[in-house]
Structures are given as structure tokens and as C-alpha cells.
């Protein structure tokens, strides 16, 4: 018997999904966002800059972003772009 996966559904058998991607690891802004959306079950991908990661220990970051997705972003943003 062959098994198939119905790709018309997201995890939890929902047909619609929304995704947020938040850049740079501004802890105050990230916390405000999570406080607003978490009661509704909405998740985000938080792209953290390695230059800012010295603020907390790895375990503190895991606790802070628990239930969210964490991604690597960059070390820093250049102040100016070269043409």
C-alpha cells in the first residue's frame, strides 16, 4: 500500500498559514512582537546578528525565543552600500 502526503495542508492540518521574518535581534522589539502574536499561536523566524549575541548566554537565548524559529542573519549591516 503506497502512502502519500497531502501537500495542501500545513502542520496541524491547517490550509492557511502566515509567516513572519524578523531581522537583527532587537530584543525589546522581538519581545513586543512575541507578546502580541503568541496568544494567537502565530510564530516568527528571528534572524539574529552574531555581533549582538554577546548580550545573553546561549541558554538565555533559547529561553527567550522558545517556540519560535531562530536563524543566522549576519555579523552586522554595513553603514553604506558601494555602487
PDB file of N, CA, C and O in Angstrom:
ATOM      1  N   UNK A   1       0.850  -1.178   0.000  1.00  0.00           N
ATOM      2  CA  UNK A   1       0.000   0.000   0.000  1.00  0.00           C
ATOM      3  C   UNK A   1       0.899   1.246   0.000  1.00  0.00           C
ATOM      4  O   UNK A   1       1.748   1.403   0.857  1.00  0.00           O
ATOM      5  N   UNK A   2       0.713   2.107  -0.930  1.00  0.00           N
ATOM      6  CA  UNK A   2       1.503   3.332  -1.035  1.00  0.00           C
ATOM      7  C   UNK A   2       0.914   4.408  -0.130  1.00  0.00           C
ATOM      8  O   UNK A   2      -0.296   4.539   0.010  1.00  0.00           O
ATOM      9  N   UNK A   3       1.812   5.145   0.490  1.00  0.00           N
ATOM     10  CA  UNK A   3       1.391   6.269   1.327  1.00  0.00           C
ATOM     11  C   UNK A   3       1.683   7.558   0.583  1.00  0.00           C
ATOM     12  O   UNK A   3       2.656   7.663  -0.149  1.00  0.00           O
ATOM     13  N   UNK A   4       0.841   8.531   0.785  1.00  0.00           N
ATOM     14  CA  UNK A   4       1.081   9.821   0.156  1.00  0.00           C
ATOM     15  C   UNK A   4       0.906  10.930   1.191  1.00  0.00           C
ATOM     16  O   UNK A   4       0.247  10.755   2.206  1.00  0.00           O
ATOM     17  N   UNK A   5       1.505  12.038   0.905  1.00  0.00           N
ATOM     18  CA  UNK A   5       1.390  13.205   1.767  1.00  0.00           C
ATOM     19  C   UNK A   5       0.571  14.250   1.021  1.00  0.00           C
ATOM     20  O   UNK A   5       0.868  14.587  -0.120  1.00  0.00           O
ATOM     21  N   UNK A   6      -0.471  14.723   1.671  1.00  0.00           N
ATOM     22  CA  UNK A   6      -1.302  15.763   1.075  1.00  0.00           C
ATOM     23  C   UNK A   6      -0.605  17.100   1.289  1.00  0.00           C
ATOM     24  O   UNK A   6      -0.564  17.624   2.399  1.00  0.00           O
ATOM     25  N   UNK A   7      -0.034  17.671   0.240  1.00  0.00           N
ATOM     26  CA  UNK A   7       0.731  18.903   0.351  1.00  0.00           C
ATOM     27  C   UNK A   7      -0.162  20.145   0.401  1.00  0.00           C
ATOM     28  O   UNK A   7       0.340  21.256   0.440  1.00  0.00           O
ATOM     29  N   UNK A   8      -1.457  19.951   0.421  1.00  0.00           N
ATOM     30  CA  UNK A   8      -2.374  21.079   0.510  1.00  0.00           C
ATOM     31  C   UNK A   8      -2.585  21.531   1.960  1.00  0.00           C
ATOM     32  O   UNK A   8      -3.330  22.437   2.221  1.00  0.00           O
ATOM     33  N   UNK A   9      -1.917  20.886   2.906  1.00  0.00           N
ATOM     34  CA  UNK A   9      -2.068  21.208   4.316  1.00  0.00           C
ATOM     35  C   UNK A   9      -0.728  21.577   4.932  1.00  0.00           C
ATOM     36  O   UNK A   9       0.313  21.033   4.568  1.00  0.00           O
ATOM     37  N   UNK A  10      -0.768  22.483   5.895  1.00  0.00           N
ATOM     38  CA  UNK A  10       0.388  22.810   6.720  1.00  0.00           C
ATOM     39  C   UNK A  10       0.332  21.931   7.968  1.00  0.00           C
ATOM     40  O   UNK A  10      -0.682  21.287   8.227  1.00  0.00           O
ATOM     41  N   UNK A  11       1.385  21.925   8.780  1.00  0.00           N
ATOM     42  CA  UNK A  11       1.318  21.153  10.028  1.00  0.00           C
ATOM     43  C   UNK A  11       0.098  21.542  10.850  1.00  0.00           C
ATOM     44  O   UNK A  11      -0.321  22.706  10.871  1.00  0.00           O
ATOM     45  N   UNK A  12      -0.493  20.569  11.493  1.00  0.00           N
ATOM     46  CA  UNK A  12      -1.717  20.805  12.250  1.00  0.00           C
ATOM     47  C   UNK A  12      -2.965  20.758  11.383  1.00  0.00           C
ATOM     48  O   UNK A  12      -4.038  21.124  11.811  1.00  0.00           O
ATOM     49  N   UNK A  13      -2.814  20.310  10.145  1.00  0.00           N
ATOM     50  CA  UNK A  13      -3.907  20.131   9.193  1.00  0.00           C
ATOM     51  C   UNK A  13      -4.611  21.441   8.855  1.00  0.00           C
ATOM     52  O   UNK A  13      -5.790  21.466   8.554  1.00  0.00           O
ATOM     53  N   UNK A  14      -3.890  22.535   8.888  1.00  0.00           N
ATOM     54  CA  UNK A  14      -4.482  23.810   8.504  1.00  0.00           C
ATOM     55  C   UNK A  14      -4.170  24.102   7.041  1.00  0.00           C
ATOM     56  O   UNK A  14      -3.137  23.686   6.528  1.00  0.00           O
ATOM     57  N   UNK A  15      -5.062  24.769   6.363  1.00  0.00           N
ATOM     58  CA  UNK A  15      -4.876  25.068   4.946  1.00  0.00           C
ATOM     59  C   UNK A  15      -4.247  26.438   4.710  1.00  0.00           C
ATOM     60  O   UNK A  15      -3.791  26.727   3.630  1.00  0.00           O
ATOM     61  N   UNK A  16      -4.261  27.298   5.703  1.00  0.00           N
ATOM     62  CA  UNK A  16      -3.703  28.632   5.542  1.00  0.00           C
ATOM     63  C   UNK A  16      -2.637  28.858   6.609  1.00  0.00           C
ATOM     64  O   UNK A  16      -2.762  28.384   7.726  1.00  0.00           O
ATOM     65  N   UNK A  17      -1.612  29.605   6.244  1.00  0.00           N
ATOM     66  CA  UNK A  17      -0.546  29.906   7.184  1.00  0.00           C
ATOM     67  C   UNK A  17      -0.020  31.306   6.919  1.00  0.00           C
ATOM     68  O   UNK A  17      -0.151  31.839   5.818  1.00  0.00           O
ATOM     69  N   UNK A  18       0.556  31.876   7.949  1.00  0.00           N
ATOM     70  CA  UNK A  18       1.216  33.172   7.818  1.00  0.00           C
ATOM     71  C   UNK A  18       2.602  33.021   8.429  1.00  0.00           C
ATOM     72  O   UNK A  18       2.784  32.280   9.393  1.00  0.00           O
ATOM     73  N   UNK A  19       3.551  33.688   7.846  1.00  0.00           N
ATOM     74  CA  UNK A  19       4.926  33.579   8.324  1.00  0.00           C
ATOM     75  C   UNK A  19       5.511  34.970   8.494  1.00  0.00           C
ATOM     76  O   UNK A  19       5.327  35.836   7.639  1.00  0.00           O
ATOM     77  N   UNK A  20       6.185  35.191   9.594  1.00  0.00           N
ATOM     78  CA  UNK A  20       6.872  36.447   9.841  1.00  0.00           C
ATOM     79  C   UNK A  20       8.364  36.193   9.912  1.00  0.00           C
ATOM     80  O   UNK A  20       8.801  35.199  10.490  1.00  0.00           O
ATOM     81  N   UNK A  21       9.135  37.085   9.339  1.00  0.00           N
ATOM     82  CA  UNK A  21      10.588  37.028   9.405  1.00  0.00           C
ATOM     83  C   UNK A  21      11.062  38.355   9.981  1.00  0.00           C
ATOM     84  O   UNK A  21      10.790  39.415   9.410  1.00  0.00           O
ATOM     85  N   UNK A  22      11.726  38.297  11.127  1.00  0.00           N
ATOM     86  CA  UNK A  22      12.133  39.498  11.836  1.00  0.00           C
ATOM     87  C   UNK A  22      13.661  39.536  11.872  1.00  0.00           C
ATOM     88  O   UNK A  22      14.312  38.560  12.237  1.00  0.00           O
ATOM     89  N   UNK A  23      14.243  40.670  11.485  1.00  0.00           N
ATOM     90  CA  UNK A  23      15.695  40.790  11.362  1.00  0.00           C
ATOM     91  C   UNK A  23      16.360  41.468  12.555  1.00  0.00           C
ATOM     92  O   UNK A  23      15.769  42.316  13.210  1.00  0.00           O
ATOM     93  N   UNK A  24      17.601  41.094  12.756  1.00  0.00           N
ATOM     94  CA  UNK A  24      18.612  41.806  13.543  1.00  0.00           C
ATOM     95  C   UNK A  24      18.640  41.546  15.041  1.00  0.00           C
ATOM     96  O   UNK A  24      19.557  41.987  15.707  1.00  0.00           O
ATOM     97  N   UNK A  25      17.680  40.890  15.622  1.00  0.00           N
ATOM     98  CA  UNK A  25      17.766  40.526  17.031  1.00  0.00           C
ATOM     99  C   UNK A  25      17.667  41.688  17.997  1.00  0.00           C
ATOM    100  O   UNK A  25      18.393  41.746  18.980  1.00  0.00           O
ATOM    101  N   UNK A  26      16.763  42.613  17.739  1.00  0.00           N
ATOM    102  CA  UNK A  26      16.489  43.690  18.692  1.00  0.00           C
ATOM    103  C   UNK A  26      15.573  43.108  19.775  1.00  0.00           C
ATOM    104  O   UNK A  26      14.376  42.923  19.543  1.00  0.00           O
ATOM    105  N   UNK A  27      16.124  42.807  20.939  1.00  0.00           N
ATOM    106  CA  UNK A  27      15.395  42.053  21.953  1.00  0.00           C
ATOM    107  C   UNK A  27      14.098  42.733  22.387  1.00  0.00           C
ATOM    108  O   UNK A  27      13.078  42.060  22.545  1.00  0.00           O
ATOM    109  N   UNK A  28      14.115  44.045  22.580  1.00  0.00           N
ATOM    110  CA  UNK A  28      12.890  44.737  23.008  1.00  0.00           C
ATOM    111  C   UNK A  28      11.792  44.623  21.957  1.00  0.00           C
ATOM    112  O   UNK A  28      10.645  44.319  22.274  1.00  0.00           O
ATOM    113  N   UNK A  29      12.152  44.854  20.699  1.00  0.00           N
ATOM    114  CA  UNK A  29      11.164  44.756  19.614  1.00  0.00           C
ATOM    115  C   UNK A  29      10.682  43.323  19.428  1.00  0.00           C
ATOM    116  O   UNK A  29       9.491  43.087  19.215  1.00  0.00           O
ATOM    117  N   UNK A  30      11.609  42.366  19.512  1.00  0.00           N
ATOM    118  CA  UNK A  30      11.227  40.959  19.366  1.00  0.00           C
ATOM    119  C   UNK A  30      10.255  40.545  20.460  1.00  0.00           C
ATOM    120  O   UNK A  30       9.272  39.846  20.204  1.00  0.00           O
ATOM    121  N   UNK A  31      10.503  40.990  21.698  1.00  0.00           N
ATOM    122  CA  UNK A  31       9.624  40.657  22.814  1.00  0.00           C
ATOM    123  C   UNK A  31       8.239  41.255  22.608  1.00  0.00           C
ATOM    124  O   UNK A  31       7.220  40.599  22.851  1.00  0.00           O
ATOM    125  N   UNK A  32       8.169  42.513  22.147  1.00  0.00           N
ATOM    126  CA  UNK A  32       6.872  43.149  21.884  1.00  0.00           C
ATOM    127  C   UNK A  32       6.097  42.365  20.828  1.00  0.00           C
ATOM    128  O   UNK A  32       4.896  42.132  20.969  1.00  0.00           O
ATOM    129  N   UNK A  33       6.797  41.960  19.754  1.00  0.00           N
ATOM    130  CA  UNK A  33       6.151  41.185  18.697  1.00  0.00           C
ATOM    131  C   UNK A  33       5.603  39.867  19.256  1.00  0.00           C
ATOM    132  O   UNK A  33       4.448  39.512  19.019  1.00  0.00           O
ATOM    133  N   UNK A  34       6.445  39.150  20.014  1.00  0.00           N
ATOM    134  CA  UNK A  34       6.013  37.858  20.554  1.00  0.00           C
ATOM    135  C   UNK A  34       4.836  38.022  21.506  1.00  0.00           C
ATOM    136  O   UNK A  34       3.906  37.211  21.499  1.00  0.00           O
ATOM    137  N   UNK A  35       4.836  39.068  22.326  1.00  0.00           N
ATOM    138  CA  UNK A  35       3.724  39.297  23.248  1.00  0.00           C
ATOM    139  C   UNK A  35       2.408  39.529  22.507  1.00  0.00           C
ATOM    140  O   UNK A  35       1.346  39.141  22.986  1.00  0.00           O
ATOM    141  N   UNK A  36       2.483  40.152  21.344  1.00  0.00           N
ATOM    142  CA  UNK A  36       1.270  40.432  20.560  1.00  0.00           C
ATOM    143  C   UNK A  36       0.757  39.184  19.848  1.00  0.00           C
ATOM    144  O   UNK A  36      -0.434  38.894  19.865  1.00  0.00           O
ATOM    145  N   UNK A  37       1.648  38.411  19.208  1.00  0.00           N
ATOM    146  CA  UNK A  37       1.196  37.326  18.332  1.00  0.00           C
ATOM    147  C   UNK A  37       1.091  35.958  18.993  1.00  0.00           C
ATOM    148  O   UNK A  37       0.307  35.122  18.555  1.00  0.00           O
ATOM    149  N   UNK A  38       1.877  35.702  20.058  1.00  0.00           N
ATOM    150  CA  UNK A  38       1.856  34.360  20.658  1.00  0.00           C
ATOM    151  C   UNK A  38       0.487  33.936  21.174  1.00  0.00           C
ATOM    152  O   UNK A  38       0.132  32.764  21.046  1.00  0.00           O
ATOM    153  N   UNK A  39      -0.335  34.829  21.763  1.00  0.00           N
ATOM    154  CA  UNK A  39      -1.664  34.379  22.205  1.00  0.00           C
ATOM    155  C   UNK A  39      -2.526  33.811  21.073  1.00  0.00           C
ATOM    156  O   UNK A  39      -3.461  33.058  21.313  1.00  0.00           O
ATOM    157  N   UNK A  40      -2.192  34.150  19.834  1.00  0.00           N
ATOM    158  CA  UNK A  40      -2.941  33.670  18.671  1.00  0.00           C
ATOM    159  C   UNK A  40      -2.269  32.475  17.994  1.00  0.00           C
ATOM    160  O   UNK A  40      -2.707  32.028  16.941  1.00  0.00           O
ATOM    161  N   UNK A  41      -1.175  31.986  18.585  1.00  0.00           N
ATOM    162  CA  UNK A  41      -0.469  30.843  18.016  1.00  0.00           C
ATOM    163  C   UNK A  41       0.394  31.189  16.819  1.00  0.00           C
ATOM    164  O   UNK A  41       0.833  30.311  16.093  1.00  0.00           O
ATOM    165  N   UNK A  42       0.650  32.477  16.597  1.00  0.00           N
ATOM    166  CA  UNK A  42       1.460  32.908  15.461  1.00  0.00           C
ATOM    167  C   UNK A  42       2.931  32.850  15.844  1.00  0.00           C
ATOM    168  O   UNK A  42       3.311  33.267  16.935  1.00  0.00           O
ATOM    169  N   UNK A  43       3.740  32.336  14.952  1.00  0.00           N
ATOM    170  CA  UNK A  43       5.177  32.181  15.183  1.00  0.00           C
ATOM    171  C   UNK A  43       5.949  33.052  14.215  1.00  0.00           C
ATOM    172  O   UNK A  43       5.427  33.515  13.211  1.00  0.00           O
ATOM    173  N   UNK A  44       7.209  33.236  14.516  1.00  0.00           N
ATOM    174  CA  UNK A  44       8.078  34.013  13.637  1.00  0.00           C
ATOM    175  C   UNK A  44       9.442  33.368  13.513  1.00  0.00           C
ATOM    176  O   UNK A  44       9.822  32.522  14.310  1.00  0.00           O
ATOM    177  N   UNK A  45      10.165  33.782  12.493  1.00  0.00           N
ATOM    178  CA  UNK A  45      11.562  33.415  12.330  1.00  0.00           C
ATOM    179  C   UNK A  45      12.372  34.646  12.681  1.00  0.00           C
ATOM    180  O   UNK A  45      12.213  35.700  12.068  1.00  0.00           O
ATOM    181  N   UNK A  46      13.210  34.525  13.690  1.00  0.00           N
ATOM    182  CA  UNK A  46      14.009  35.636  14.171  1.00  0.00           C
ATOM    183  C   UNK A  46      15.437  35.466  13.671  1.00  0.00           C
ATOM    184  O   UNK A  46      16.135  34.528  14.047  1.00  0.00           O
ATOM    185  N   UNK A  47      15.838  36.378  12.776  1.00  0.00           N
ATOM    186  CA  UNK A  47      17.169  36.344  12.165  1.00  0.00           C
ATOM    187  C   UNK A  47      18.115  37.173  13.030  1.00  0.00           C
ATOM    188  O   UNK A  47      18.023  38.394  13.069  1.00  0.00           O
ATOM    189  N   UNK A  48      19.001  36.491  13.744  1.00  0.00           N
ATOM    190  CA  UNK A  48      19.870  37.156  14.709  1.00  0.00           C
ATOM    191  C   UNK A  48      21.230  37.478  14.108  1.00  0.00           C
ATOM    192  O   UNK A  48      21.810  36.671  13.394  1.00  0.00           O
ATOM    193  N   UNK A  49      21.735  38.666  14.425  1.00  0.00           N
ATOM    194  CA  UNK A  49      23.074  39.086  14.006  1.00  0.00           C
ATOM    195  C   UNK A  49      24.082  38.601  15.045  1.00  0.00           C
ATOM    196  O   UNK A  49      23.930  38.864  16.238  1.00  0.00           O
ATOM    197  N   UNK A  50      25.109  37.916  14.604  1.00  0.00           N
ATOM    198  CA  UNK A  50      26.088  37.361  15.533  1.00  0.00           C
ATOM    199  C   UNK A  50      26.803  38.439  16.338  1.00  0.00           C
ATOM    200  O   UNK A  50      27.216  38.200  17.466  1.00  0.00           O
ATOM    201  N   UNK A  51      26.926  39.635  15.800  1.00  0.00           N
ATOM    202  CA  UNK A  51      27.588  40.734  16.512  1.00  0.00           C
ATOM    203  C   UNK A  51      26.850  41.085  17.802  1.00  0.00           C
ATOM    204  O   UNK A  51      27.444  41.538  18.762  1.00  0.00           O
ATOM    205  N   UNK A  52      25.559  40.830  17.853  1.00  0.00           N
ATOM    206  CA  UNK A  52      24.749  41.201  19.020  1.00  0.00           C
ATOM    207  C   UNK A  52      24.526  40.047  19.990  1.00  0.00           C
ATOM    208  O   UNK A  52      23.849  40.221  20.996  1.00  0.00           O
ATOM    209  N   UNK A  53      25.068  38.891  19.720  1.00  0.00           N
ATOM    210  CA  UNK A  53      24.747  37.716  20.532  1.00  0.00           C
ATOM    211  C   UNK A  53      25.429  37.682  21.888  1.00  0.00           C
ATOM    212  O   UNK A  53      25.132  36.811  22.687  1.00  0.00           O
ATOM    213  N   UNK A  54      26.305  38.610  22.190  1.00  0.00           N
ATOM    214  CA  UNK A  54      27.009  38.598  23.471  1.00  0.00           C
ATOM    215  C   UNK A  54      26.133  39.115  24.616  1.00  0.00           C
ATOM    216  O   UNK A  54      26.559  39.105  25.757  1.00  0.00           O
ATOM    217  N   UNK A  55      24.935  39.545  24.334  1.00  0.00           N
ATOM    218  CA  UNK A  55      24.065  40.108  25.373  1.00  0.00           C
ATOM    219  C   UNK A  55      23.567  39.075  26.373  1.00  0.00           C
ATOM    220  O   UNK A  55      23.313  39.395  27.526  1.00  0.00           O
ATOM    221  N   UNK A  56      23.385  37.839  25.899  1.00  0.00           N
ATOM    222  CA  UNK A  56      22.866  36.783  26.765  1.00  0.00           C
ATOM    223  C   UNK A  56      23.631  35.500  26.478  1.00  0.00           C
ATOM    224  O   UNK A  56      24.278  35.376  25.442  1.00  0.00           O
ATOM    225  N   UNK A  57      23.498  34.541  27.372  1.00  0.00           N
ATOM    226  CA  UNK A  57      24.107  33.233  27.147  1.00  0.00           C
ATOM    227  C   UNK A  57      23.259  32.453  26.146  1.00  0.00           C
ATOM    228  O   UNK A  57      22.084  32.791  25.921  1.00  0.00           O
ATOM    229  N   UNK A  58      23.824  31.399  25.542  1.00  0.00           N
ATOM    230  CA  UNK A  58      23.018  30.576  24.624  1.00  0.00           C
ATOM    231  C   UNK A  58      21.737  30.046  25.268  1.00  0.00           C
ATOM    232  O   UNK A  58      20.683  30.031  24.632  1.00  0.00           O
ATOM    233  N   UNK A  59      21.808  29.633  26.529  1.00  0.00           N
ATOM    234  CA  UNK A  59      20.605  29.136  27.208  1.00  0.00           C
ATOM    235  C   UNK A  59      19.562  30.237  27.392  1.00  0.00           C
ATOM    236  O   UNK A  59      18.356  29.984  27.288  1.00  0.00           O
ATOM    237  N   UNK A  60      20.011  31.464  27.649  1.00  0.00           N
ATOM    238  CA  UNK A  60      19.069  32.571  27.783  1.00  0.00           C
ATOM    239  C   UNK A  60      18.395  32.880  26.449  1.00  0.00           C
ATOM    240  O   UNK A  60      17.197  33.182  26.410  1.00  0.00           O
ATOM    241  N   UNK A  61      19.160  32.792  25.341  1.00  0.00           N
ATOM    242  CA  UNK A  61      18.553  32.986  24.021  1.00  0.00           C
ATOM    243  C   UNK A  61      17.541  31.893  23.721  1.00  0.00           C
ATOM    244  O   UNK A  61      16.458  32.162  23.197  1.00  0.00           O
ATOM    245  N   UNK A  62      17.869  30.658  24.064  1.00  0.00           N
ATOM    246  CA  UNK A  62      16.920  29.551  23.843  1.00  0.00           C
ATOM    247  C   UNK A  62      15.623  29.798  24.611  1.00  0.00           C
ATOM    248  O   UNK A  62      14.526  29.582  24.086  1.00  0.00           O
ATOM    249  N   UNK A  63      15.740  30.252  25.856  1.00  0.00           N
ATOM    250  CA  UNK A  63      14.554  30.514  26.673  1.00  0.00           C
ATOM    251  C   UNK A  63      13.762  31.704  26.124  1.00  0.00           C
ATOM    252  O   UNK A  63      12.532  31.660  26.055  1.00  0.00           O
ATOM    253  N   UNK A  64      14.466  32.751  25.723  1.00  0.00           N
ATOM    254  CA  UNK A  64      13.817  33.967  25.221  1.00  0.00           C
ATOM    255  C   UNK A  64      12.998  33.674  23.958  1.00  0.00           C
ATOM    256  O   UNK A  64      11.880  34.133  23.823  1.00  0.00           O
ATOM    257  N   UNK A  65      13.584  32.890  23.040  1.00  0.00           N
ATOM    258  CA  UNK A  65      12.930  32.603  21.751  1.00  0.00           C
ATOM    259  C   UNK A  65      12.241  31.242  21.730  1.00  0.00           C
ATOM    260  O   UNK A  65      11.897  30.744  20.658  1.00  0.00           O
ATOM    261  N   UNK A  66      11.975  30.658  22.883  1.00  0.00           N
ATOM    262  CA  UNK A  66      11.342  29.334  22.948  1.00  0.00           C
ATOM    263  C   UNK A  66      10.041  29.324  22.149  1.00  0.00           C
ATOM    264  O   UNK A  66       9.223  30.228  22.249  1.00  0.00           O
ATOM    265  N   UNK A  67       9.891  28.310  21.306  1.00  0.00           N
ATOM    266  CA  UNK A  67       8.689  28.170  20.496  1.00  0.00           C
ATOM    267  C   UNK A  67       8.760  28.904  19.166  1.00  0.00           C
ATOM    268  O   UNK A  67       7.870  28.757  18.337  1.00  0.00           O
ATOM    269  N   UNK A  68       9.788  29.702  18.971  1.00  0.00           N
ATOM    270  CA  UNK A  68       9.977  30.439  17.726  1.00  0.00           C
ATOM    271  C   UNK A  68      11.114  29.788  16.945  1.00  0.00           C
ATOM    272  O   UNK A  68      11.829  28.945  17.467  1.00  0.00           O
ATOM    273  N   UNK A  69      11.294  30.210  15.727  1.00  0.00           N
ATOM    274  CA  UNK A  69      12.417  29.735  14.920  1.00  0.00           C
ATOM    275  C   UNK A  69      13.518  30.789  14.967  1.00  0.00           C
ATOM    276  O   UNK A  69      13.253  31.977  14.861  1.00  0.00           O
ATOM    277  N   UNK A  70      14.761  30.328  15.153  1.00  0.00           N
ATOM    278  CA  UNK A  70      15.912  31.225  15.176  1.00  0.00           C
ATOM    279  C   UNK A  70      16.771  30.914  13.963  1.00  0.00           C
ATOM    280  O   UNK A  70      17.034  29.764  13.647  1.00  0.00           O
ATOM    281  N   UNK A  71      17.211  31.978  13.279  1.00  0.00           N
ATOM    282  CA  UNK A  71      18.056  31.817  12.092  1.00  0.00           C
ATOM    283  C   UNK A  71      19.264  32.746  12.207  1.00  0.00           C
ATOM    284  O   UNK A  71      19.230  33.762  12.892  1.00  0.00           O
ATOM    285  N   UNK A  72      20.322  32.386  11.508  1.00  0.00           N
ATOM    286  CA  UNK A  72      21.517  33.217  11.434  1.00  0.00           C
ATOM    287  C   UNK A  72      21.296  34.283  10.369  1.00  0.00           C
ATOM    288  O   UNK A  72      20.820  34.002   9.285  1.00  0.00           O
ATOM    289  N   UNK A  73      21.658  35.509  10.682  1.00  0.00           N
ATOM    290  CA  UNK A  73      21.438  36.604   9.733  1.00  0.00           C
ATOM    291  C   UNK A  73      22.769  37.092   9.176  1.00  0.00           C
ATOM    292  O   UNK A  73      23.088  36.852   8.031  1.00  0.00           O
ATOM    293  N   UNK A  74      23.556  37.770   9.981  1.00  0.00           N
ATOM    294  CA  UNK A  74      24.846  38.291   9.553  1.00  0.00           C
ATOM    295  C   UNK A  74      25.568  38.816  10.788  1.00  0.00           C
ATOM    296  O   UNK A  74      25.004  38.873  11.866  1.00  0.00           O
ATOM    297  N   UNK A  75      26.796  39.197  10.609  1.00  0.00           N
ATOM    298  CA  UNK A  75      27.514  39.789  11.738  1.00  0.00           C
ATOM    299  C   UNK A  75      27.028  41.206  11.984  1.00  0.00           C
ATOM    300  O   UNK A  75      26.786  41.615  13.100  1.00  0.00           O
ATOM    301  N   UNK A  76      26.894  41.992  10.927  1.00  0.00           N
ATOM    302  CA  UNK A  76      26.439  43.379  11.046  1.00  0.00           C
ATOM    303  C   UNK A  76      25.998  43.859   9.667  1.00  0.00           C
ATOM    304  O   UNK A  76      26.269  43.225   8.663  1.00  0.00           O
ATOM    305  N   UNK A  77      25.312  44.971   9.650  1.00  0.00           N
ATOM    306  CA  UNK A  77      24.925  45.604   8.392  1.00  0.00           C
ATOM    307  C   UNK A  77      25.920  46.707   8.070  1.00  0.00           C
ATOM    308  O   UNK A  77      26.194  47.547   8.924  1.00  0.00           O
ATOM    309  N   UNK A  78      26.445  46.761   6.873  1.00  0.00           N
ATOM    310  CA  UNK A  78      27.323  47.879   6.514  1.00  0.00           C
ATOM    311  C   UNK A  78      26.541  49.202   6.566  1.00  0.00           C
ATOM    312  O   UNK A  78      25.357  49.238   6.256  1.00  0.00           O
ATOM    313  N   UNK A  79      27.223  50.259   6.945  1.00  0.00           N
ATOM    314  CA  UNK A  79      26.574  51.566   7.063  1.00  0.00           C
ATOM    315  C   UNK A  79      26.244  52.147   5.690  1.00  0.00           C
ATOM    316  O   UNK A  79      25.325  52.932   5.559  1.00  0.00           O
ATOM    317  N   UNK A  80      26.998  51.788   4.683  1.00  0.00           N
ATOM    318  CA  UNK A  80      26.757  52.336   3.349  1.00  0.00           C
ATOM    319  C   UNK A  80      26.993  51.247   2.316  1.00  0.00           C
ATOM    320  O   UNK A  80      27.747  50.297   2.535  1.00  0.00           O
ATOM    321  N   UNK A  81      26.330  51.389   1.204  1.00  0.00           N
ATOM    322  CA  UNK A  81      26.495  50.437   0.107  1.00  0.00           C
ATOM    323  C   UNK A  81      27.358  51.077  -0.971  1.00  0.00           C
ATOM    324  O   UNK A  81      27.253  52.270  -1.238  1.00  0.00           O
ATOM    325  N   UNK A  82      28.199  50.288  -1.575  1.00  0.00           N
ATOM    326  CA  UNK A  82      29.060  50.767  -2.642  1.00  0.00           C
ATOM    327  C   UNK A  82      28.403  50.459  -3.974  1.00  0.00           C
ATOM    328  O   UNK A  82      27.937  49.358  -4.200  1.00  0.00           O
ATOM    329  N   UNK A  83      28.331  51.457  -4.844  1.00  0.00           N
ATOM    330  CA  UNK A  83      27.718  51.247  -6.180  1.00  0.00           C
ATOM    331  C   UNK A  83      28.601  50.418  -7.053  1.00  0.00           C
ATOM    332  O   UNK A  83      29.755  50.477  -7.111  1.00  0.00           O
TER     333      UNK A  83
END
